[in-house]
């Protein structure tokens, strides 16, 4: 708040500044989840995550460990249009995935 002095104490002139928060519309965020299975090897899952989901080797390895020990892992988030091709590619490779 800025106060300007005009020597009149009966009617001081004041100028107020207000901040207005604007909410931006966000796309709905979907999750691509890969589930554990007893068929695919660690190396194969890591390779698929690198090739299909564009993970770094470290990121793919961490996700694969989570898939193995927790039963599933969210490997990618984003718009449905972005995740659908990845989901179908993972299914084509024999991995179990879903979009939630």
mmCIF file of C-alpha atoms in Angstrom:
data_model
loop_
_atom_site.group_PDB
_atom_site.id
_atom_site.type_symbol
_atom_site.label_atom_id
_atom_site.label_comp_id
_atom_site.label_asym_id
_atom_site.label_seq_id
_atom_site.Cartn_x
_atom_site.Cartn_y
_atom_site.Cartn_z
ATOM 1 C CA UNK A 1 0.000 0.000 0.000
ATOM 2 C CA UNK A 2 1.347 3.385 -0.945
ATOM 3 C CA UNK A 3 0.299 6.473 0.983
ATOM 4 C CA UNK A 4 0.621 9.901 -0.529
ATOM 5 C CA UNK A 5 0.670 12.798 1.897
ATOM 6 C CA UNK A 6 -1.333 15.839 0.833
ATOM 7 C CA UNK A 7 -1.239 17.857 4.082
ATOM 8 C CA UNK A 8 -4.963 17.335 4.623
ATOM 9 C CA UNK A 9 -5.574 14.960 7.490
ATOM 10 C CA UNK A 10 -9.311 14.968 6.866
ATOM 11 C CA UNK A 11 -9.098 13.480 3.380
ATOM 12 C CA UNK A 12 -5.801 11.705 2.832
ATOM 13 C CA UNK A 13 -5.215 10.428 -0.662
ATOM 14 C CA UNK A 14 -4.296 6.785 -0.767
ATOM 15 C CA UNK A 15 -3.573 4.519 -3.622
ATOM 16 C CA UNK A 16 -3.944 0.777 -3.234
ATOM 17 C CA UNK A 17 -2.321 -1.913 -5.294
ATOM 18 C CA UNK A 18 -3.966 -5.295 -5.502
ATOM 19 C CA UNK A 19 -2.554 -8.570 -6.675
ATOM 20 C CA UNK A 20 -4.932 -10.813 -8.522
ATOM 21 C CA UNK A 21 -4.238 -14.511 -8.753
ATOM 22 C CA UNK A 22 -5.201 -16.110 -12.024
ATOM 23 C CA UNK A 23 -5.790 -19.836 -12.218
ATOM 24 C CA UNK A 24 -4.636 -21.398 -15.430
ATOM 25 C CA UNK A 25 -6.559 -24.200 -17.007
ATOM 26 C CA UNK A 26 -4.498 -27.369 -16.844
ATOM 27 C CA UNK A 27 -4.975 -30.441 -18.951
ATOM 28 C CA UNK A 28 -6.143 -33.473 -17.112
ATOM 29 C CA UNK A 29 -3.124 -35.417 -15.977
ATOM 30 C CA UNK A 30 -3.138 -39.147 -16.631
ATOM 31 C CA UNK A 31 -0.667 -41.744 -15.358
ATOM 32 C CA UNK A 32 0.947 -44.551 -17.302
ATOM 33 C CA UNK A 33 1.405 -47.415 -14.840
ATOM 34 C CA UNK A 34 3.472 -50.542 -15.511
ATOM 35 C CA UNK A 35 2.689 -53.684 -13.492
ATOM 36 C CA UNK A 36 5.034 -56.438 -12.378
ATOM 37 C CA UNK A 37 5.045 -59.828 -14.086
ATOM 38 C CA UNK A 38 7.049 -63.019 -13.837
ATOM 39 C CA UNK A 39 7.925 -63.130 -17.530
ATOM 40 C CA UNK A 40 10.061 -60.119 -18.467
ATOM 41 C CA UNK A 41 13.629 -59.588 -17.258
ATOM 42 C CA UNK A 42 14.932 -56.466 -15.555
ATOM 43 C CA UNK A 43 17.096 -55.621 -18.560
ATOM 44 C CA UNK A 44 14.177 -55.965 -20.968
ATOM 45 C CA UNK A 45 11.909 -53.694 -18.888
ATOM 46 C CA UNK A 46 14.708 -51.126 -18.536
ATOM 47 C CA UNK A 47 15.291 -51.189 -22.300
ATOM 48 C CA UNK A 48 11.558 -50.711 -22.974
ATOM 49 C CA UNK A 49 11.308 -47.761 -20.596
ATOM 50 C CA UNK A 50 14.315 -46.110 -22.237
ATOM 51 C CA UNK A 51 13.099 -46.720 -25.799
ATOM 52 C CA UNK A 52 9.372 -46.117 -25.374
ATOM 53 C CA UNK A 53 9.023 -43.738 -22.419
ATOM 54 C CA UNK A 54 12.266 -41.831 -23.090
ATOM 55 C CA UNK A 55 13.660 -42.527 -19.602
ATOM 56 C CA UNK A 56 17.304 -42.088 -18.713
ATOM 57 C CA UNK A 57 19.030 -45.384 -17.822
ATOM 58 C CA UNK A 58 19.003 -44.436 -14.126
ATOM 59 C CA UNK A 59 15.326 -43.475 -14.195
ATOM 60 C CA UNK A 60 14.404 -46.689 -16.014
ATOM 61 C CA UNK A 61 16.353 -48.783 -13.506
ATOM 62 C CA UNK A 62 14.659 -47.093 -10.537
ATOM 63 C CA UNK A 63 11.210 -47.575 -12.044
ATOM 64 C CA UNK A 64 11.980 -51.229 -12.767
ATOM 65 C CA UNK A 65 12.986 -51.781 -9.137
ATOM 66 C CA UNK A 66 9.753 -50.168 -7.961
ATOM 67 C CA UNK A 67 7.764 -52.302 -10.390
ATOM 68 C CA UNK A 68 9.449 -55.427 -9.034
ATOM 69 C CA UNK A 69 9.220 -54.666 -5.310
ATOM 70 C CA UNK A 70 5.986 -52.639 -5.152
ATOM 71 C CA UNK A 71 4.086 -54.452 -7.894
ATOM 72 C CA UNK A 72 3.620 -51.382 -10.088
ATOM 73 C CA UNK A 73 5.052 -47.957 -10.843
ATOM 74 C CA UNK A 74 3.872 -44.791 -12.553
ATOM 75 C CA UNK A 75 6.410 -44.438 -15.341
ATOM 76 C CA UNK A 76 4.983 -41.367 -17.093
ATOM 77 C CA UNK A 77 2.355 -38.679 -16.550
ATOM 78 C CA UNK A 78 0.736 -36.333 -19.015
ATOM 79 C CA UNK A 79 -2.061 -35.884 -21.505
ATOM 80 C CA UNK A 80 -3.971 -38.927 -22.685
ATOM 81 C CA UNK A 81 -2.930 -38.322 -26.307
ATOM 82 C CA UNK A 82 0.736 -38.488 -25.279
ATOM 83 C CA UNK A 83 0.387 -41.639 -23.147
ATOM 84 C CA UNK A 84 -1.769 -43.781 -25.463
ATOM 85 C CA UNK A 85 1.000 -44.559 -27.994
ATOM 86 C CA UNK A 86 3.410 -45.401 -25.152
ATOM 87 C CA UNK A 87 0.810 -47.664 -23.540
ATOM 88 C CA UNK A 88 0.202 -49.558 -26.788
ATOM 89 C CA UNK A 89 3.945 -49.865 -27.453
ATOM 90 C CA UNK A 90 4.499 -51.320 -23.963
ATOM 91 C CA UNK A 91 1.662 -53.784 -24.528
ATOM 92 C CA UNK A 92 3.163 -54.772 -27.905
ATOM 93 C CA UNK A 93 6.443 -55.546 -26.083
ATOM 94 C CA UNK A 94 4.589 -57.853 -23.684
ATOM 95 C CA UNK A 95 4.559 -55.559 -20.651
ATOM 96 C CA UNK A 96 1.475 -55.045 -18.547
ATOM 97 C CA UNK A 97 0.470 -51.379 -18.407
ATOM 98 C CA UNK A 98 -2.580 -49.222 -17.911
ATOM 99 C CA UNK A 99 -3.534 -45.556 -18.085
ATOM 100 C CA UNK A 100 -5.283 -44.170 -15.030
#
